[in-house]
């Protein structure tokens, strides 16, 4: 069972790395298109968007390193494995989003103060470049999001949100480019502010989602699961039920109150039955589950 699970986790790691490598190169292409067009036609929003796309590529590399660390097996110093490295990687992506927002904010700050004397030149090239980058960003975000759900990967889900944010930025840049045709440069300021706020929102969202795992916030497990376990023959009660983790890895422990006249062997078999049923109920949510059961006799002298 352990070897099979390790094989599945290793396959999962390879799949996640494959997705990150593909999206890394796609993000670099998007960044190059936007930066070159932005420099040539003097659109600061387009250049800034290209810089943000570079952050996307950097986050892909970070994801590859993070997954390699998170997939390492348990060892003497990390008895519960290295799963939380994935959460740490997602948090770093969140901070990179905040960094992107700060960078864009500084660029637009220069515009608002009037230190940027040259305005963008409307043309077919910047329009096509931003449309191509939007299409690629949407494709990358959709692909990563789907794979993130399939593989239960926080790092892919976080990076998908990051890339979707890049598409939103590109849409704002497109509006700015079109507005430049009509010499309405204030649109650049408005769009820039909205982009910055959206990036901050994404960063906060990713941070909150992954802090829950790092702080061992209990996953929501339906009460019917416990009720179903208590229906097993000879089980009197289940209490002190605790759980932590997410769809990648979970640790559960609880006290199992059994009829007092059972032999140790019988109690052990019943505990295994309880554990197997719990794993079966959670198999679609999490495959790597560590369950610890404390057995107790249901008599007056027992202590928790």
mmCIF file of C-alpha atoms in Angstrom:
data_model
loop_
_atom_site.group_PDB
_atom_site.id
_atom_site.type_symbol
_atom_site.label_atom_id
_atom_site.label_comp_id
_atom_site.label_asym_id
_atom_site.label_seq_id
_atom_site.Cartn_x
_atom_site.Cartn_y
_atom_site.Cartn_z
ATOM 1 C CA UNK A 1 0.000 0.000 0.000
ATOM 2 C CA UNK A 2 2.790 2.408 0.941
ATOM 3 C CA UNK A 3 4.784 1.638 -2.219
ATOM 4 C CA UNK A 4 1.670 2.111 -4.360
ATOM 5 C CA UNK A 5 0.915 5.443 -2.710
ATOM 6 C CA UNK A 6 4.514 6.588 -3.163
ATOM 7 C CA UNK A 7 4.300 5.615 -6.834
ATOM 8 C CA UNK A 8 1.106 7.646 -7.235
ATOM 9 C CA UNK A 9 2.676 10.650 -5.512
ATOM 10 C CA UNK A 10 5.771 10.351 -7.720
ATOM 11 C CA UNK A 11 3.544 10.284 -10.811
ATOM 12 C CA UNK A 12 1.706 13.328 -9.478
ATOM 13 C CA UNK A 13 5.003 15.164 -9.007
ATOM 14 C CA UNK A 14 6.041 14.428 -12.594
ATOM 15 C CA UNK A 15 2.690 15.618 -13.938
ATOM 16 C CA UNK A 16 2.897 18.870 -11.980
ATOM 17 C CA UNK A 17 6.469 19.488 -13.144
ATOM 18 C CA UNK A 18 5.412 18.859 -16.745
ATOM 19 C CA UNK A 19 2.635 21.445 -16.461
ATOM 20 C CA UNK A 20 4.976 23.998 -14.884
ATOM 21 C CA UNK A 21 7.657 23.537 -17.561
ATOM 22 C CA UNK A 22 5.113 23.979 -20.375
ATOM 23 C CA UNK A 23 3.620 27.093 -18.804
ATOM 24 C CA UNK A 24 7.087 28.495 -18.055
ATOM 25 C CA UNK A 25 7.992 28.666 -21.745
ATOM 26 C CA UNK A 26 4.554 29.977 -22.716
ATOM 27 C CA UNK A 27 4.816 32.740 -20.113
ATOM 28 C CA UNK A 28 8.250 33.719 -21.422
ATOM 29 C CA UNK A 29 6.830 34.047 -24.942
ATOM 30 C CA UNK A 30 4.000 36.231 -23.635
ATOM 31 C CA UNK A 31 6.448 38.409 -21.697
ATOM 32 C CA UNK A 32 8.747 38.854 -24.698
ATOM 33 C CA UNK A 33 5.880 39.870 -26.992
ATOM 34 C CA UNK A 34 4.583 42.505 -24.587
ATOM 35 C CA UNK A 35 7.939 43.960 -23.579
ATOM 36 C CA UNK A 36 9.186 44.364 -27.161
ATOM 37 C CA UNK A 37 5.906 45.916 -28.322
ATOM 38 C CA UNK A 38 5.804 48.161 -25.263
ATOM 39 C CA UNK A 39 9.316 49.471 -25.860
ATOM 40 C CA UNK A 40 8.767 49.993 -29.588
ATOM 41 C CA UNK A 41 5.459 51.855 -29.209
ATOM 42 C CA UNK A 42 6.211 53.473 -25.842
ATOM 43 C CA UNK A 43 3.341 51.952 -23.861
ATOM 44 C CA UNK A 44 4.404 51.853 -20.238
ATOM 45 C CA UNK A 45 1.382 49.712 -19.383
ATOM 46 C CA UNK A 46 2.400 47.158 -22.014
ATOM 47 C CA UNK A 47 5.980 47.046 -20.750
ATOM 48 C CA UNK A 48 4.787 46.704 -17.159
ATOM 49 C CA UNK A 49 2.448 43.923 -18.175
ATOM 50 C CA UNK A 50 5.399 42.170 -19.794
ATOM 51 C CA UNK A 51 7.372 42.477 -16.578
ATOM 52 C CA UNK A 52 4.415 40.951 -14.741
ATOM 53 C CA UNK A 53 4.500 38.045 -17.193
ATOM 54 C CA UNK A 54 8.147 37.505 -16.297
ATOM 55 C CA UNK A 55 6.962 37.070 -12.718
ATOM 56 C CA UNK A 56 4.636 34.372 -14.047
ATOM 57 C CA UNK A 57 7.580 32.530 -15.573
ATOM 58 C CA UNK A 58 9.605 32.921 -12.398
ATOM 59 C CA UNK A 59 6.741 31.474 -10.374
ATOM 60 C CA UNK A 60 6.745 28.423 -12.662
ATOM 61 C CA UNK A 61 10.404 27.784 -11.847
ATOM 62 C CA UNK A 62 9.631 28.293 -8.184
ATOM 63 C CA UNK A 63 6.808 25.785 -8.500
ATOM 64 C CA UNK A 64 9.126 23.134 -9.943
ATOM 65 C CA UNK A 65 11.504 23.504 -6.992
ATOM 66 C CA UNK A 66 8.628 23.542 -4.506
ATOM 67 C CA UNK A 67 7.022 20.378 -5.875
ATOM 68 C CA UNK A 68 10.365 18.574 -5.761
ATOM 69 C CA UNK A 69 10.690 19.485 -2.080
ATOM 70 C CA UNK A 70 7.054 18.732 -1.204
ATOM 71 C CA UNK A 71 7.189 15.283 -2.816
ATOM 72 C CA UNK A 72 10.122 14.050 -0.752
ATOM 73 C CA UNK A 73 9.204 11.067 1.451
ATOM 74 C CA UNK A 74 9.032 11.217 5.233
ATOM 75 C CA UNK A 75 12.314 11.200 7.109
ATOM 76 C CA UNK A 76 13.543 11.328 10.706
ATOM 77 C CA UNK A 77 13.313 15.111 10.906
ATOM 78 C CA UNK A 78 10.066 15.404 8.954
ATOM 79 C CA UNK A 79 7.892 12.619 10.315
ATOM 80 C CA UNK A 80 4.799 13.833 8.487
ATOM 81 C CA UNK A 81 6.508 14.456 5.162
ATOM 82 C CA UNK A 82 7.255 17.694 3.329
ATOM 83 C CA UNK A 83 3.771 18.505 2.038
ATOM 84 C CA UNK A 84 3.708 22.053 3.367
ATOM 85 C CA UNK A 85 6.490 23.124 1.027
ATOM 86 C CA UNK A 86 3.735 23.384 -1.579
ATOM 87 C CA UNK A 87 1.853 25.845 0.616
ATOM 88 C CA UNK A 88 5.045 27.821 1.154
ATOM 89 C CA UNK A 89 5.551 27.956 -2.616
ATOM 90 C CA UNK A 90 2.012 29.229 -3.103
ATOM 91 C CA UNK A 91 2.637 31.939 -0.491
ATOM 92 C CA UNK A 92 5.786 33.028 -2.315
ATOM 93 C CA UNK A 93 3.689 33.355 -5.481
ATOM 94 C CA UNK A 94 1.284 35.530 -3.489
ATOM 95 C CA UNK A 95 4.156 37.782 -2.412
ATOM 96 C CA UNK A 96 5.295 37.933 -6.033
ATOM 97 C CA UNK A 97 1.814 39.158 -6.912
ATOM 98 C CA UNK A 98 2.199 41.872 -4.288
ATOM 99 C CA UNK A 99 5.591 42.689 -5.812
ATOM 100 C CA UNK A 100 4.030 42.968 -9.260
ATOM 101 C CA UNK A 101 1.395 45.315 -7.865
ATOM 102 C CA UNK A 102 4.082 47.509 -6.285
ATOM 103 C CA UNK A 103 6.088 47.603 -9.527
ATOM 104 C CA UNK A 104 3.038 48.586 -11.566
ATOM 105 C CA UNK A 105 2.077 51.104 -8.908
ATOM 106 C CA UNK A 106 5.453 52.821 -9.170
ATOM 107 C CA UNK A 107 5.184 52.957 -12.976
ATOM 108 C CA UNK A 108 1.725 54.478 -12.881
ATOM 109 C CA UNK A 109 2.804 56.814 -10.116
ATOM 110 C CA UNK A 110 5.316 58.296 -12.560
ATOM 111 C CA UNK A 111 2.550 58.748 -15.116
ATOM 112 C CA UNK A 112 0.227 60.474 -12.684
ATOM 113 C CA UNK A 113 2.963 62.873 -11.577
ATOM 114 C CA UNK A 114 3.686 63.720 -15.196
ATOM 115 C CA UNK A 115 7.273 62.478 -15.243
ATOM 116 C CA UNK A 116 6.443 60.240 -18.219
ATOM 117 C CA UNK A 117 6.608 62.734 -21.098
ATOM 118 C CA UNK A 118 6.081 60.311 -23.990
ATOM 119 C CA UNK A 119 2.707 58.724 -24.589
ATOM 120 C CA UNK A 120 1.925 55.446 -26.265
ATOM 121 C CA UNK A 121 1.536 55.308 -30.024
ATOM 122 C CA UNK A 122 -1.509 53.458 -31.242
ATOM 123 C CA UNK A 123 -0.808 50.822 -33.885
ATOM 124 C CA UNK A 124 -1.705 47.376 -35.146
ATOM 125 C CA UNK A 125 1.377 45.761 -33.593
ATOM 126 C CA UNK A 126 0.602 46.640 -29.950
ATOM 127 C CA UNK A 127 -3.038 45.638 -30.439
ATOM 128 C CA UNK A 128 -2.109 42.272 -31.929
ATOM 129 C CA UNK A 129 0.591 41.689 -29.326
ATOM 130 C CA UNK A 130 -1.805 42.203 -26.448
ATOM 131 C CA UNK A 131 -4.537 40.098 -28.083
ATOM 132 C CA UNK A 132 -2.091 37.235 -28.638
ATOM 133 C CA UNK A 133 -0.816 37.468 -25.074
ATOM 134 C CA UNK A 134 -4.384 37.515 -23.731
ATOM 135 C CA UNK A 135 -5.256 34.376 -25.670
ATOM 136 C CA UNK A 136 -2.107 32.612 -24.474
ATOM 137 C CA UNK A 137 -2.618 33.702 -20.865
ATOM 138 C CA UNK A 138 -6.207 32.490 -20.913
ATOM 139 C CA UNK A 139 -5.103 29.144 -22.329
ATOM 140 C CA UNK A 140 -2.312 28.760 -19.774
ATOM 141 C CA UNK A 141 -4.580 29.724 -16.867
ATOM 142 C CA UNK A 142 -7.311 27.320 -17.963
ATOM 143 C CA UNK A 143 -4.819 24.490 -18.497
ATOM 144 C CA UNK A 144 -3.116 25.046 -15.140
ATOM 145 C CA UNK A 145 -6.413 25.383 -13.306
ATOM 146 C CA UNK A 146 -7.737 22.125 -14.763
ATOM 147 C CA UNK A 147 -4.523 20.278 -13.949
ATOM 148 C CA UNK A 148 -4.465 21.826 -10.489
ATOM 149 C CA UNK A 149 -7.905 20.390 -9.752
ATOM 150 C CA UNK A 150 -7.035 17.007 -11.248
ATOM 151 C CA UNK A 151 -3.789 16.718 -9.278
ATOM 152 C CA UNK A 152 -5.009 18.480 -6.113
ATOM 153 C CA UNK A 153 -2.096 20.908 -6.388
ATOM 154 C CA UNK A 154 -2.104 24.210 -4.505
ATOM 155 C CA UNK A 155 0.904 25.433 -6.466
ATOM 156 C CA UNK A 156 -0.823 24.921 -9.834
ATOM 157 C CA UNK A 157 -4.043 26.487 -8.607
ATOM 158 C CA UNK A 158 -2.198 29.511 -7.241
ATOM 159 C CA UNK A 159 -0.193 29.895 -10.438
ATOM 160 C CA UNK A 160 -3.371 29.558 -12.499
ATOM 161 C CA UNK A 161 -4.872 32.469 -10.566
ATOM 162 C CA UNK A 162 -1.664 34.419 -11.095
ATOM 163 C CA UNK A 163 -1.776 33.813 -14.849
ATOM 164 C CA UNK A 164 -5.464 34.713 -14.979
ATOM 165 C CA UNK A 165 -4.499 37.964 -13.306
ATOM 166 C CA UNK A 166 -2.043 38.498 -16.155
ATOM 167 C CA UNK A 167 -4.904 38.145 -18.630
ATOM 168 C CA UNK A 168 -6.920 40.736 -16.705
ATOM 169 C CA UNK A 169 -3.915 43.037 -16.845
ATOM 170 C CA UNK A 170 -3.654 42.478 -20.594
ATOM 171 C CA UNK A 171 -7.315 43.371 -21.026
ATOM 172 C CA UNK A 172 -6.722 46.612 -19.179
ATOM 173 C CA UNK A 173 -3.705 47.312 -21.364
ATOM 174 C CA UNK A 174 -5.823 46.710 -24.475
ATOM 175 C CA UNK A 175 -8.267 49.349 -23.277
ATOM 176 C CA UNK A 176 -5.364 51.723 -22.705
ATOM 177 C CA UNK A 177 -4.034 51.103 -26.218
ATOM 178 C CA UNK A 178 -7.434 51.750 -27.787
ATOM 179 C CA UNK A 179 -7.851 54.868 -25.657
ATOM 180 C CA UNK A 180 -4.479 56.106 -26.914
ATOM 181 C CA UNK A 181 -5.954 56.163 -30.428
ATOM 182 C CA UNK A 182 -8.410 58.789 -29.183
ATOM 183 C CA UNK A 183 -5.666 60.475 -27.122
ATOM 184 C CA UNK A 184 -7.538 59.709 -23.891
ATOM 185 C CA UNK A 185 -4.494 58.921 -21.791
ATOM 186 C CA UNK A 186 -6.312 59.145 -18.461
ATOM 187 C CA UNK A 187 -7.741 55.681 -19.193
ATOM 188 C CA UNK A 188 -4.219 54.395 -18.642
ATOM 189 C CA UNK A 189 -4.300 55.743 -15.084
ATOM 190 C CA UNK A 190 -7.727 54.298 -14.279
ATOM 191 C CA UNK A 191 -6.961 50.884 -15.737
ATOM 192 C CA UNK A 192 -3.617 50.839 -13.960
ATOM 193 C CA UNK A 193 -5.267 51.429 -10.596
ATOM 194 C CA UNK A 194 -7.792 48.652 -11.170
ATOM 195 C CA UNK A 195 -5.047 46.251 -12.237
ATOM 196 C CA UNK A 196 -3.063 46.956 -9.090
ATOM 197 C CA UNK A 197 -6.103 46.384 -6.881
ATOM 198 C CA UNK A 198 -6.871 43.106 -8.641
ATOM 199 C CA UNK A 199 -3.333 41.821 -8.172
ATOM 200 C CA UNK A 200 -3.509 42.674 -4.481
ATOM 201 C CA UNK A 201 -6.845 40.846 -4.238
ATOM 202 C CA UNK A 202 -5.379 37.705 -5.835
ATOM 203 C CA UNK A 203 -2.395 37.834 -3.504
ATOM 204 C CA UNK A 204 -4.617 38.111 -0.442
ATOM 205 C CA UNK A 205 -6.828 35.257 -1.656
ATOM 206 C CA UNK A 206 -3.888 32.891 -2.197
ATOM 207 C CA UNK A 207 -2.360 33.903 1.141
ATOM 208 C CA UNK A 208 -5.523 33.166 3.106
ATOM 209 C CA UNK A 209 -6.082 29.819 1.381
ATOM 210 C CA UNK A 210 -2.587 28.553 2.154
ATOM 211 C CA UNK A 211 -2.230 30.052 5.618
ATOM 212 C CA UNK A 212 -5.095 27.798 6.701
ATOM 213 C CA UNK A 213 -3.001 24.742 5.871
ATOM 214 C CA UNK A 214 0.164 26.115 7.452
ATOM 215 C CA UNK A 215 -1.736 27.000 10.626
ATOM 216 C CA UNK A 216 -3.391 23.557 10.734
ATOM 217 C CA UNK A 217 -6.928 24.858 10.339
ATOM 218 C CA UNK A 218 -9.195 21.814 10.449
ATOM 219 C CA UNK A 219 -10.636 20.766 7.077
ATOM 220 C CA UNK A 220 -14.408 20.629 6.933
ATOM 221 C CA UNK A 221 -15.433 17.001 7.392
ATOM 222 C CA UNK A 222 -19.110 16.159 7.333
ATOM 223 C CA UNK A 223 -20.658 14.974 10.605
ATOM 224 C CA UNK A 224 -22.213 12.063 8.745
ATOM 225 C CA UNK A 225 -18.732 10.565 8.395
ATOM 226 C CA UNK A 226 -18.403 10.216 12.156
ATOM 227 C CA UNK A 227 -21.990 8.980 12.471
ATOM 228 C CA UNK A 228 -21.286 6.311 9.875
ATOM 229 C CA UNK A 229 -18.246 5.133 11.830
ATOM 230 C CA UNK A 230 -20.281 4.929 15.031
ATOM 231 C CA UNK A 231 -22.717 2.589 13.274
ATOM 232 C CA UNK A 232 -20.027 -0.098 13.070
ATOM 233 C CA UNK A 233 -20.695 -3.046 15.375
ATOM 234 C CA UNK A 234 -19.117 -2.808 18.851
ATOM 235 C CA UNK A 235 -18.344 0.903 18.418
ATOM 236 C CA UNK A 236 -19.954 2.900 21.229
ATOM 237 C CA UNK A 237 -18.661 6.377 20.489
ATOM 238 C CA UNK A 238 -16.067 8.466 18.659
ATOM 239 C CA UNK A 239 -14.782 11.618 20.326
ATOM 240 C CA UNK A 240 -11.777 13.960 20.442
ATOM 241 C CA UNK A 241 -11.863 13.872 16.645
ATOM 242 C CA UNK A 242 -9.143 16.058 15.135
ATOM 243 C CA UNK A 243 -8.030 16.628 11.569
ATOM 244 C CA UNK A 244 -5.582 18.807 9.698
ATOM 245 C CA UNK A 245 -4.383 19.014 6.130
ATOM 246 C CA UNK A 246 -5.970 19.406 2.723
ATOM 247 C CA UNK A 247 -6.728 17.462 -0.442
ATOM 248 C CA UNK A 248 -3.038 16.594 -0.850
ATOM 249 C CA UNK A 249 -2.355 15.201 2.617
ATOM 250 C CA UNK A 250 -4.370 14.817 5.788
ATOM 251 C CA UNK A 251 -3.752 13.675 9.340
ATOM 252 C CA UNK A 252 -6.665 12.469 11.468
ATOM 253 C CA UNK A 253 -6.722 11.207 15.041
ATOM 254 C CA UNK A 254 -9.582 10.349 17.382
ATOM 255 C CA UNK A 255 -10.617 8.263 20.369
ATOM 256 C CA UNK A 256 -12.598 5.109 19.630
ATOM 257 C CA UNK A 257 -14.839 3.910 22.463
ATOM 258 C CA UNK A 258 -15.475 0.157 22.221
ATOM 259 C CA UNK A 259 -17.422 -2.434 24.161
ATOM 260 C CA UNK A 260 -15.348 -3.354 27.227
ATOM 261 C CA UNK A 261 -15.456 -7.144 26.883
ATOM 262 C CA UNK A 262 -13.628 -7.269 23.546
ATOM 263 C CA UNK A 263 -10.228 -8.897 23.324
ATOM 264 C CA UNK A 264 -7.243 -6.850 22.186
ATOM 265 C CA UNK A 265 -7.258 -8.713 18.884
ATOM 266 C CA UNK A 266 -10.956 -8.005 18.332
ATOM 267 C CA UNK A 267 -10.526 -4.338 19.232
ATOM 268 C CA UNK A 268 -7.623 -4.104 16.812
ATOM 269 C CA UNK A 269 -9.702 -5.613 13.995
ATOM 270 C CA UNK A 270 -12.577 -3.212 14.661
ATOM 271 C CA UNK A 271 -10.181 -0.261 14.650
ATOM 272 C CA UNK A 272 -8.950 -1.396 11.242
ATOM 273 C CA UNK A 273 -12.544 -1.619 10.028
ATOM 274 C CA UNK A 274 -13.165 1.931 11.223
ATOM 275 C CA UNK A 275 -9.976 3.158 9.566
ATOM 276 C CA UNK A 276 -10.764 1.427 6.262
ATOM 277 C CA UNK A 277 -14.269 2.893 6.163
ATOM 278 C CA UNK A 278 -12.966 6.380 6.879
ATOM 279 C CA UNK A 279 -10.379 6.087 4.112
ATOM 280 C CA UNK A 280 -13.085 4.901 1.729
ATOM 281 C CA UNK A 281 -15.306 7.865 2.553
ATOM 282 C CA UNK A 282 -12.445 10.310 1.993
ATOM 283 C CA UNK A 283 -10.862 8.669 -1.067
ATOM 284 C CA UNK A 284 -12.278 11.236 -3.488
ATOM 285 C CA UNK A 285 -11.025 14.097 -1.334
ATOM 286 C CA UNK A 286 -7.570 12.938 -0.269
ATOM 287 C CA UNK A 287 -5.449 9.861 -1.026
ATOM 288 C CA UNK A 288 -2.580 10.343 1.432
ATOM 289 C CA UNK A 289 -4.241 10.095 4.852
ATOM 290 C CA UNK A 290 -2.479 9.385 8.141
ATOM 291 C CA UNK A 291 -4.989 8.027 10.694
ATOM 292 C CA UNK A 292 -4.222 7.478 14.374
ATOM 293 C CA UNK A 293 -6.861 5.763 16.539
ATOM 294 C CA UNK A 294 -6.773 5.655 20.336
ATOM 295 C CA UNK A 295 -8.917 2.717 21.492
ATOM 296 C CA UNK A 296 -10.755 2.870 24.816
ATOM 297 C CA UNK A 297 -13.057 0.440 26.662
ATOM 298 C CA UNK A 298 -16.507 1.782 27.468
ATOM 299 C CA UNK A 299 -16.412 1.241 31.213
ATOM 300 C CA UNK A 300 -16.414 3.451 34.279
ATOM 301 C CA UNK A 301 -12.678 3.219 34.815
ATOM 302 C CA UNK A 302 -11.492 4.286 31.370
ATOM 303 C CA UNK A 303 -9.581 7.528 30.897
ATOM 304 C CA UNK A 304 -9.237 9.633 27.745
#
